[in-house]
CSV table of C-alpha atoms in Angstrom, one decimal:
chain,number,residue,atom,x,y,z
A,1,MET,CA,-25.5,16.6,25.8
A,2,PRO,CA,-28.4,14.3,26.5
A,3,PRO,CA,-29.4,11.8,23.8
A,4,MET,CA,-32.3,12.4,21.4
A,5,ASN,CA,-35.5,11.1,23.0
A,6,ARG,CA,-36.4,8.7,20.1
A,7,VAL,CA,-36.7,8.0,16.4
A,8,GLU,CA,-39.7,6.0,15.4
A,9,SER,CA,-41.0,4.5,12.1
A,10,HIS,CA,-44.7,4.2,11.3
A,11,GLY,CA,-45.2,2.8,7.9
A,12,ASN,CA,-43.2,5.0,5.6
A,13,ARG,CA,-42.9,7.8,8.1
A,14,ILE,CA,-40.0,8.6,10.4
A,15,ASP,CA,-40.7,10.6,13.5
A,16,VAL,CA,-37.8,12.5,14.9
A,17,VAL,CA,-38.5,13.5,18.5
A,18,GLY,CA,-36.3,15.6,20.7
A,19,ARG,CA,-32.9,16.9,19.7
A,20,VAL,CA,-30.7,16.0,16.7
A,21,GLY,CA,-27.1,16.2,18.0
A,22,LEU,CA,-23.7,14.5,17.4
A,23,LEU,CA,-24.6,11.6,19.7
A,24,ASP,CA,-27.8,10.6,18.1
A,25,PHE,CA,-28.2,11.6,14.4
A,26,HIS,CA,-27.0,8.1,13.4
A,27,ARG,CA,-30.5,6.9,14.4
A,28,VAL,CA,-32.1,9.1,11.8
A,29,LEU,CA,-29.7,7.8,9.1
A,30,ALA,CA,-30.4,4.2,10.2
A,31,ALA,CA,-34.2,4.8,9.9
A,32,ILE,CA,-33.8,6.3,6.4
A,33,HIS,CA,-31.7,3.3,5.4
A,34,THR,CA,-34.2,0.8,6.8
A,35,LEU,CA,-37.2,2.3,5.0
A,36,THR,CA,-35.5,2.9,1.6
A,37,VAL,CA,-33.1,0.0,1.3
A,38,LYS,CA,-34.5,-2.9,3.4
A,39,ARG,CA,-38.2,-2.1,3.1
A,40,GLU,CA,-37.8,-0.6,-0.4
A,41,PHE,CA,-40.2,2.3,0.1
A,42,LYS,CA,-40.1,4.7,-2.9
A,43,ASP,CA,-41.6,7.6,-0.9
A,44,ILE,CA,-40.9,8.4,2.8
A,45,VAL,CA,-42.0,11.1,5.2
A,46,LEU,CA,-39.3,12.7,7.4
A,47,ASN,CA,-41.2,14.2,10.3
A,48,PHE,CA,-39.4,16.8,12.5
A,49,GLU,CA,-42.6,18.2,14.0
A,50,GLN,CA,-41.6,17.1,17.5
A,51,CYS,CA,-37.9,18.0,17.1
A,52,THR,CA,-36.8,20.4,19.9
A,53,ALA,CA,-33.2,21.2,18.9
A,54,ALA,CA,-30.9,20.6,15.9
A,55,TYR,CA,-27.2,21.2,15.2
A,56,ASN,CA,-25.4,22.0,11.9
A,57,GLY,CA,-23.2,18.9,11.5
A,58,PRO,CA,-25.8,16.3,12.3
A,59,MET,CA,-28.4,18.0,10.1
A,60,LEU,CA,-26.0,18.2,7.2
A,61,SER,CA,-25.4,14.5,7.4
A,62,ILE,CA,-29.2,13.9,7.3
A,63,CYS,CA,-29.5,16.4,4.3
A,64,SER,CA,-26.8,14.4,2.5
A,65,ALA,CA,-28.7,11.1,3.1
A,66,VAL,CA,-31.9,12.6,1.8
A,67,ALA,CA,-30.0,14.0,-1.3
A,68,SER,CA,-28.8,10.4,-1.9
A,69,CYS,CA,-32.4,9.2,-1.8
A,70,ARG,CA,-33.5,11.7,-4.4
A,71,PHE,CA,-30.7,10.6,-6.7
A,72,LYS,CA,-32.2,7.1,-6.4
A,73,ALA,CA,-35.7,8.5,-7.3
A,74,ILE,CA,-37.0,8.1,-3.8
A,75,GLY,CA,-39.4,10.8,-2.8
A,76,VAL,CA,-38.9,12.5,0.6
A,77,ASP,CA,-41.6,14.6,2.2
A,78,VAL,CA,-40.2,16.8,5.0
A,79,ARG,CA,-42.4,18.1,7.8
A,80,LEU,CA,-40.7,21.0,9.7
A,81,PRO,CA,-40.6,21.4,13.5
A,82,LEU,CA,-43.7,22.9,15.1
A,83,LYS,CA,-41.5,25.0,17.4
A,84,ALA,CA,-41.5,28.4,15.6
A,85,ASP,CA,-37.9,29.4,16.2
A,86,LEU,CA,-36.6,26.0,15.2
A,87,GLN,CA,-38.8,25.9,12.1
A,88,ARG,CA,-37.3,29.3,11.1
A,89,ARG,CA,-33.8,27.9,11.6
A,90,PHE,CA,-34.5,24.9,9.3
A,91,LYS,CA,-35.4,27.5,6.6
A,92,ASN,CA,-32.7,30.0,7.3
A,93,SER,CA,-30.0,27.3,7.5
A,94,ASN,CA,-31.2,25.9,4.1
A,95,TRP,CA,-31.8,22.4,5.6
A,96,ALA,CA,-35.5,22.5,4.6
A,97,TYR,CA,-34.7,23.3,1.0
A,98,LEU,CA,-31.9,20.8,0.7
A,99,MET,CA,-34.1,18.0,2.0
A,100,ASP,CA,-37.3,19.0,0.2
A,101,PRO,CA,-36.7,21.5,-2.6
A,102,ALA,CA,-40.2,20.9,-4.1
A,103,ALA,CA,-41.8,22.1,-0.9
A,104,PHE,CA,-39.4,24.8,0.4
A,105,GLU,CA,-37.5,27.7,-1.2
A,106,GLY,CA,-33.8,28.3,-0.8
A,107,SER,CA,-32.7,30.2,2.3
A,108,ALA,CA,-33.4,33.9,2.3
A,109,TYR,CA,-31.1,34.5,5.2
A,110,ARG,CA,-29.0,37.6,4.6
A,111,GLY,CA,-27.1,37.9,7.9
A,112,GLU,CA,-23.4,38.2,7.8
A,113,LEU,CA,-22.5,36.0,10.8
A,114,ASN,CA,-23.5,32.7,9.3
A,115,VAL,CA,-23.5,31.1,5.9
A,116,PRO,CA,-26.4,28.7,5.2
A,117,ALA,CA,-25.8,25.2,4.1
A,118,ILE,CA,-24.5,25.0,0.5
A,119,SER,CA,-24.5,21.9,-1.7
A,120,PHE,CA,-21.6,21.4,-4.2
A,121,SER,CA,-20.8,18.7,-6.7
A,122,SER,CA,-18.1,20.4,-8.8
A,123,PRO,CA,-14.9,22.4,-8.3
A,124,VAL,CA,-16.6,25.5,-9.4
A,125,GLU,CA,-19.5,25.1,-6.9
A,126,GLN,CA,-16.9,24.2,-4.2
A,127,SER,CA,-14.9,27.3,-4.8
A,128,GLY,CA,-18.0,29.5,-4.8
A,129,ALA,CA,-19.1,28.1,-1.5
A,130,VAL,CA,-15.7,28.5,0.1
A,131,ASN,CA,-15.3,32.1,-1.2
A,132,ARG,CA,-18.8,33.0,0.2
A,133,MET,CA,-17.7,31.8,3.6
A,134,LEU,CA,-14.4,33.7,3.6
A,135,ASP,CA,-16.1,36.9,2.5
A,136,SER,CA,-18.6,36.5,5.3
A,137,LEU,CA,-15.8,36.2,7.9
A,138,LEU,CA,-13.8,39.1,6.4
A,139,GLY,CA,-16.9,41.4,6.7
A,140,SER,CA,-18.2,40.3,10.1
A,141,LEU,CA,-15.2,39.7,12.4
A,142,PRO,CA,-13.5,42.9,13.6
A,143,GLY,CA,-9.9,42.4,14.3
A,144,LEU,CA,-9.7,39.2,12.1
A,145,ALA,CA,-6.0,38.1,11.7
A,146,ARG,CA,-4.8,37.0,8.3
A,147,THR,CA,-3.6,33.7,9.8
A,148,ASP,CA,-7.1,33.0,11.1
A,149,LEU,CA,-8.7,33.6,7.7
A,150,ALA,CA,-6.0,31.6,5.9
A,151,ALA,CA,-6.4,28.7,8.3
A,152,VAL,CA,-10.2,28.6,7.8
A,153,GLU,CA,-9.7,28.9,4.0
A,154,TRP,CA,-7.1,26.0,3.9
A,155,ALA,CA,-9.2,23.7,6.1
A,156,VAL,CA,-12.5,24.2,4.3
A,157,ASN,CA,-10.9,23.8,0.9
A,158,GLU,CA,-9.2,20.6,2.0
A,159,ILE,CA,-12.2,18.9,3.6
A,160,THR,CA,-14.6,19.9,0.7
A,161,ASP,CA,-12.0,18.8,-1.8
A,162,ASN,CA,-11.9,15.4,-0.1
A,163,VAL,CA,-15.6,15.0,-0.9
A,164,LEU,CA,-15.0,15.6,-4.6
A,165,THR,CA,-11.8,13.6,-4.8
A,166,HIS,CA,-12.3,10.6,-2.6
A,167,SER,CA,-15.9,10.2,-1.3
A,168,GLU,CA,-17.7,9.0,-4.5
A,169,SER,CA,-20.8,10.8,-3.2
A,170,VAL,CA,-23.1,11.0,-6.2
A,171,PRO,CA,-25.0,14.1,-4.9
A,172,GLY,CA,-21.7,15.7,-3.9
A,173,GLY,CA,-21.3,17.3,-0.5
A,174,ILE,CA,-22.8,20.0,1.7
A,175,VAL,CA,-20.9,22.7,3.7
A,176,GLN,CA,-22.1,25.2,6.3
A,177,LEU,CA,-20.3,27.9,8.4
A,178,SER,CA,-21.3,29.5,11.7
A,179,ASN,CA,-19.6,32.4,13.3
A,180,LEU,CA,-20.0,32.0,17.1
A,181,ARG,CA,-18.8,35.4,18.1
A,182,ALA,CA,-19.8,35.1,21.8
A,183,LYS,CA,-17.4,32.2,22.1
A,184,ASN,CA,-14.9,33.6,19.6
A,185,LEU,CA,-15.2,30.4,17.5
A,186,VAL,CA,-15.6,29.8,13.8
A,187,GLU,CA,-17.3,26.4,13.1
A,188,PHE,CA,-17.7,24.7,9.7
A,189,ALA,CA,-19.2,21.4,8.9
A,190,VAL,CA,-18.9,19.2,5.8
A,191,SER,CA,-21.0,16.1,4.9
A,192,ASP,CA,-21.3,13.7,2.1
A,193,ALA,CA,-23.2,10.4,1.3
A,194,GLY,CA,-20.2,8.6,-0.1
A,195,VAL,CA,-18.4,5.4,0.7
A,196,GLY,CA,-16.8,6.8,3.9
A,197,ILE,CA,-13.2,7.4,5.1
A,198,PRO,CA,-12.6,3.8,6.3
A,199,ASN,CA,-13.6,2.2,3.0
A,200,THR,CA,-11.6,4.7,1.0
A,201,LEU,CA,-8.5,4.4,3.2
A,202,ARG,CA,-8.5,0.6,3.2
A,203,ARG,CA,-8.0,0.6,-0.6
A,204,GLY,CA,-4.5,1.8,-0.1
A,205,HIS,CA,-4.0,0.3,3.4
A,206,PRO,CA,-5.7,-3.1,3.5
A,207,GLU,CA,-4.0,-3.8,6.9
A,208,LEU,CA,-6.5,-1.4,8.5
A,209,ARG,CA,-9.2,-3.9,9.5
A,210,SER,CA,-11.6,-1.9,11.6
A,211,ASP,CA,-13.2,1.4,11.0
A,212,THR,CA,-11.7,2.8,14.2
A,213,GLU,CA,-8.2,1.9,13.0
A,214,ALA,CA,-8.8,3.6,9.7
A,215,LEU,CA,-10.2,6.8,11.2
A,216,ASP,CA,-7.3,7.0,13.7
A,217,GLN,CA,-4.9,6.8,10.8
A,218,ALA,CA,-6.8,9.3,8.7
A,219,ILE,CA,-5.6,12.2,10.9
A,220,ARG,CA,-1.9,11.1,10.7
A,221,GLU,CA,0.4,13.2,8.5
A,222,GLY,CA,0.8,11.8,5.0
A,223,VAL,CA,-1.7,9.0,5.2
A,224,THR,CA,-3.7,8.8,2.0
A,225,THR,CA,-5.5,6.3,-0.2
A,226,ASP,CA,-3.4,7.0,-3.3
A,227,PRO,CA,-0.2,9.2,-3.1
A,228,LYS,CA,-0.7,10.0,-6.8
A,229,ILE,CA,-4.0,11.8,-6.0
A,230,GLY,CA,-3.3,13.4,-2.6
A,231,GLN,CA,-0.7,14.0,0.1
A,232,GLY,CA,-2.8,12.9,3.0
A,233,ASN,CA,-2.6,16.3,4.8
A,234,GLY,CA,-6.3,17.4,4.6
A,235,LEU,CA,-7.6,15.8,7.8
A,236,TYR,CA,-4.2,16.0,9.5
A,237,GLY,CA,-3.8,19.7,8.9
A,238,THR,CA,-7.4,20.5,9.8
A,239,TYR,CA,-7.1,18.5,13.0
A,240,ARG,CA,-3.9,20.5,13.8
A,241,ILE,CA,-5.7,23.8,13.2
A,242,ALA,CA,-8.5,22.8,15.6
A,243,SER,CA,-6.3,21.3,18.3
A,244,LEU,CA,-3.6,24.0,18.3
A,245,SER,CA,-6.3,26.7,18.5
A,246,LYS,CA,-7.9,24.8,21.4
A,247,GLY,CA,-11.1,24.3,19.3
A,248,TYR,CA,-12.8,21.0,18.5
A,249,PHE,CA,-12.8,18.4,15.7
A,250,HIS,CA,-15.3,15.6,15.1
A,251,VAL,CA,-15.3,13.0,12.3
A,252,HIS,CA,-18.1,10.4,11.9
A,253,SER,CA,-17.7,7.8,9.1
A,254,GLY,CA,-18.8,4.2,8.9
A,255,TYR,CA,-18.8,2.5,12.3
A,256,ALA,CA,-16.4,4.9,13.8
A,257,ARG,CA,-16.2,8.4,15.2
A,258,LEU,CA,-13.3,10.6,16.2
A,259,ASP,CA,-13.7,13.4,18.7
A,260,PHE,CA,-11.2,16.0,19.8
A,261,GLN,CA,-12.2,18.5,22.5
A,262,ASP,CA,-10.3,19.7,25.5
A,263,ALA,CA,-8.7,16.4,26.7
A,264,GLY,CA,-7.3,15.1,23.4
A,265,ALA,CA,-8.5,12.9,20.5
A,266,HIS,CA,-10.6,9.7,21.1
A,267,VAL,CA,-11.7,7.2,18.5
A,268,ARG,CA,-14.8,5.1,19.3
A,269,THR,CA,-16.8,2.4,17.7
A,270,GLU,CA,-20.4,3.2,16.7
A,271,THR,CA,-23.1,0.5,16.7
A,272,ILE,CA,-25.0,2.4,14.1
A,273,PRO,CA,-23.0,3.5,11.1
A,274,CYS,CA,-22.7,7.0,9.6
A,275,VAL,CA,-23.4,6.8,5.9
A,276,GLY,CA,-20.7,8.7,4.1
A,277,THR,CA,-18.7,11.2,6.2
A,278,LEU,CA,-19.4,14.1,8.5
A,279,VAL,CA,-16.6,16.5,9.6
A,280,VAL,CA,-17.3,19.3,12.2
A,281,VAL,CA,-14.5,21.7,13.0
A,282,GLY,CA,-14.4,24.5,15.6
A,283,ILE,CA,-11.5,27.0,15.3
A,284,ASN,CA,-10.9,29.1,18.4
A,285,ARG,CA,-9.8,32.7,17.5
A,286,ASN,CA,-8.4,33.3,20.9
A,287,GLU,CA,-5.2,31.5,19.8
A,288,PRO,CA,-4.2,33.3,16.6
A,289,ASP,CA,-0.4,32.7,17.0
A,290,ALA,CA,-1.0,29.0,17.2
A,291,LEU,CA,-2.4,28.9,13.7
A,292,LYS,CA,0.9,30.1,12.3
A,293,GLU,CA,2.3,26.7,13.1
A,294,ALA,CA,-0.7,24.6,12.2
A,295,LEU,CA,0.0,24.2,8.5
A,296,ARG,CA,3.4,22.7,8.9
A,297,PHE,CA,4.0,19.5,6.8
A,298,ASN,CA,7.3,17.5,6.8
A,299,GLY,CA,8.7,20.2,9.1
A,300,ARG,CA,7.9,23.0,6.7
A,301,ARG,CA,5.3,25.6,7.1
A,302,GLY,CA,2.8,25.9,4.3
A,303,ALA,CA,2.7,29.2,2.4
A,304,ALA,CA,-0.3,28.9,0.1
A,305,ILE,CA,-1.8,31.8,-1.7
A,306,ASP,CA,-4.8,33.0,0.3
A,307,TYR,CA,-8.2,34.7,-0.3
A,308,VAL,CA,-7.0,38.2,0.4
A,309,GLU,CA,-4.2,37.9,-2.2
A,310,THR,CA,-6.4,36.4,-4.9
A,311,HIS,CA,-9.4,38.7,-4.4
A,312,PHE,CA,-8.0,42.0,-3.3
A,313,GLU,CA,-4.2,42.4,-3.7
A,314,ASP,CA,-3.2,44.1,-7.0
A,315,ALA,CA,0.4,44.5,-8.1
A,316,GLY,CA,-0.2,48.0,-9.4
A,317,ALA,CA,-2.8,49.4,-7.0
A,318,GLY,CA,-2.0,47.7,-3.7
A,319,ILE,CA,-5.5,46.6,-2.6
A,320,ALA,CA,-8.2,46.9,-5.2
A,321,PHE,CA,-11.7,47.3,-3.5
A,322,ALA,CA,-14.6,47.3,-5.9
A,323,MET,CA,-17.4,48.9,-3.8
A,324,HIS,CA,-20.3,47.7,-6.0
A,325,ALA,CA,-19.2,44.1,-5.4
A,326,GLU,CA,-18.7,44.4,-1.6
A,327,ALA,CA,-22.0,45.7,-0.4
A,328,ALA,CA,-25.5,44.3,-0.8
A,329,SER,CA,-26.9,47.8,-0.7
A,330,PHE,CA,-25.8,51.3,-0.2
A,331,GLY,CA,-28.7,52.6,1.8
A,332,SER,CA,-28.1,51.4,5.4
A,333,ARG,CA,-25.7,51.4,8.3
A,334,VAL,CA,-25.9,47.7,8.5
A,335,SER,CA,-24.5,47.3,5.0
A,336,GLY,CA,-22.0,50.0,5.7
A,337,SER,CA,-20.8,48.4,8.9
A,338,ARG,CA,-19.9,45.2,7.0
A,339,VAL,CA,-17.9,47.2,4.4
A,340,ARG,CA,-16.1,49.2,7.1
A,341,THR,CA,-15.2,46.0,9.0
A,342,LYS,CA,-13.8,44.4,5.8
A,343,LEU,CA,-11.8,47.5,5.0
A,344,GLU,CA,-10.4,47.6,8.6
A,345,ASN,CA,-9.4,44.0,8.3
A,346,LEU,CA,-7.7,44.6,4.9
A,347,ILE,CA,-5.8,47.5,6.5
A,348,ARG,CA,-4.6,45.3,9.3
A,349,MET,CA,-3.7,42.4,7.0
A,350,ASN,CA,-1.8,44.7,4.6
A,351,PRO,CA,-0.4,47.6,6.7
A,352,GLU,CA,1.9,48.9,3.9
A,353,ALA,CA,-0.6,48.7,1.0
A,354,ARG,CA,-2.7,51.6,-0.4
A,355,ILE,CA,-6.4,50.8,-0.8
A,356,VAL,CA,-8.0,51.9,-4.0
A,357,VAL,CA,-11.8,52.0,-3.6
A,358,ASP,CA,-13.5,51.8,-7.0
A,359,MET,CA,-16.8,53.7,-6.8
A,360,ARG,CA,-17.6,53.9,-10.5
A,361,GLU,CA,-20.7,51.7,-10.3
A,362,VAL,CA,-22.1,53.3,-7.2
A,363,ALA,CA,-24.7,55.8,-8.4
A,364,PHE,CA,-26.1,56.7,-5.0
A,365,CYS,CA,-25.6,56.0,-1.3
A,366,SER,CA,-27.3,57.1,1.8
A,367,SER,CA,-25.8,59.5,4.3
A,368,SER,CA,-25.9,56.7,6.9
A,369,PHE,CA,-23.9,54.4,4.6
A,370,ALA,CA,-21.3,57.2,3.9
A,371,ASP,CA,-20.9,58.0,7.5
A,372,GLU,CA,-20.7,54.3,8.6
A,373,VAL,CA,-17.9,53.6,6.1
A,374,PHE,CA,-15.9,56.8,5.4
A,375,GLY,CA,-16.9,59.0,8.3
A,376,LYS,CA,-16.0,56.5,11.0
A,377,LEU,CA,-12.8,55.4,9.2
A,378,PHE,CA,-11.7,59.0,8.8
A,379,VAL,CA,-12.1,59.7,12.5
A,380,ALA,CA,-10.6,56.4,13.7
A,381,MET,CA,-7.5,56.7,11.5
A,382,GLY,CA,-7.0,60.5,11.5
A,383,ALA,CA,-7.0,62.7,8.4
A,384,LEU,CA,-3.4,62.2,7.3
A,385,ALA,CA,-3.4,58.4,7.7
A,386,PHE,CA,-6.8,58.2,6.0
A,387,MET,CA,-5.6,60.2,3.0
A,388,ARG,CA,-2.4,58.2,2.7
A,389,LYS,CA,-4.2,54.9,2.9
A,390,PHE,CA,-7.3,55.4,0.7
A,391,GLU,CA,-7.8,56.6,-2.8
A,392,LEU,CA,-11.4,56.9,-4.1
A,393,ARG,CA,-11.8,56.5,-7.8
A,394,GLY,CA,-14.7,57.1,-10.1
A,395,VAL,CA,-16.9,58.8,-7.5
A,396,GLN,CA,-20.2,60.3,-8.7
A,397,PRO,CA,-20.6,63.9,-7.7
A,398,THR,CA,-23.7,63.2,-5.5
A,399,VAL,CA,-21.9,60.4,-3.8
A,400,GLN,CA,-18.8,62.5,-3.3
A,401,SER,CA,-20.8,65.2,-1.6
A,402,LEU,CA,-22.3,62.7,0.7
A,403,VAL,CA,-18.9,61.3,1.6
A,404,ASP,CA,-17.5,64.7,2.2
A,405,ARG,CA,-20.4,65.7,4.3
A,406,ALA,CA,-20.2,62.5,6.4
A,407,ILE,CA,-16.5,63.1,7.1
A,408,SER,CA,-17.1,66.8,7.9
A,409,GLN,CA,-19.9,66.1,10.3
A,410,ARG,CA,-18.2,63.1,12.0
A,411,SER,CA,-15.0,65.2,12.4
A,412,THR,CA,-16.9,68.1,13.9
A,413,SER,CA,-18.9,65.9,16.3
A,414,GLU,CA,-15.7,64.0,17.5
A,415,ALA,CA,-13.7,67.2,17.9
């Protein structure tokens, strides 16, 4: 990846020219620090007009730095890229809103493959962000293995919890998820504007003199600032998930960065520090069996309760699926496709469980929606398997007739 062309300061304005990637976002952080701390500007302009490319992790780190400025009552005026598709990405990814909420609205992106950047500063907000990401994966990845989903859930929870527990980041943290289906990769990034991993870890391990030493130790099993607070498995376990799946793992904090991709992990010294911490994790879904061994601590495999169990499994009903809560609308094939994918994944993850679909709050659905969900499932599974697996409860007469018609027409056309 070629470096960013340049970052220039003109008065209180920072011009970001070229791309914003993992090799060069530190320059933007340094420019913000110079203008707001050293030169003590109370208002700055962050100008991305000549930006040509931007990536999730680096942009989250910049968003965190800007959020920190706002908490210090420093105004930040953001100018978006002139390049139309990139300007759209700034808005859809929620970067524009997070950096300048007075000028831009929150992301209106409603696609299922990616989850825009979400800020969190409390356990409730953290849990909501993680659940939104898991729900997105469950409804957008056909053939999703439960071990894949559980690994992502564990890793995102651990890294975001580190922000709340250790970072001392006043504005909290930011998390974003991308589903790179063409590469069969799930990527998430987490950033904060706190004290950084090296400073945090040295409180419990003063022998770690350099930031590179501290970052190297941070991915070792059981290394933690305070054993009374945590077990030190968050970064270690996440690193194992990325490495065993043959994905990637990047951590930037202080004057150090750690990179794992292809040839192993390397820790390097950075001349320009990263304020707070940035973690970027890529999980390769081509290696699902490897993830079964990833969450093994002290020789024992973890067996945490996962998203499927807490949100769908019901002791009395098997799988409880409230249709009104699982679809944004009931009028299109696009919405129906997401519901069908989620049901197919739940069937695969719970082969013995009966799925009870609660339709009580669905007053109407289109023929296309009924066909996309129930017609296609009926044909794919076969009549007997479908009837054994599914129970529809509380179906309105109009909706029932549409479902029956969709199944009949689909069965006839496939015969």
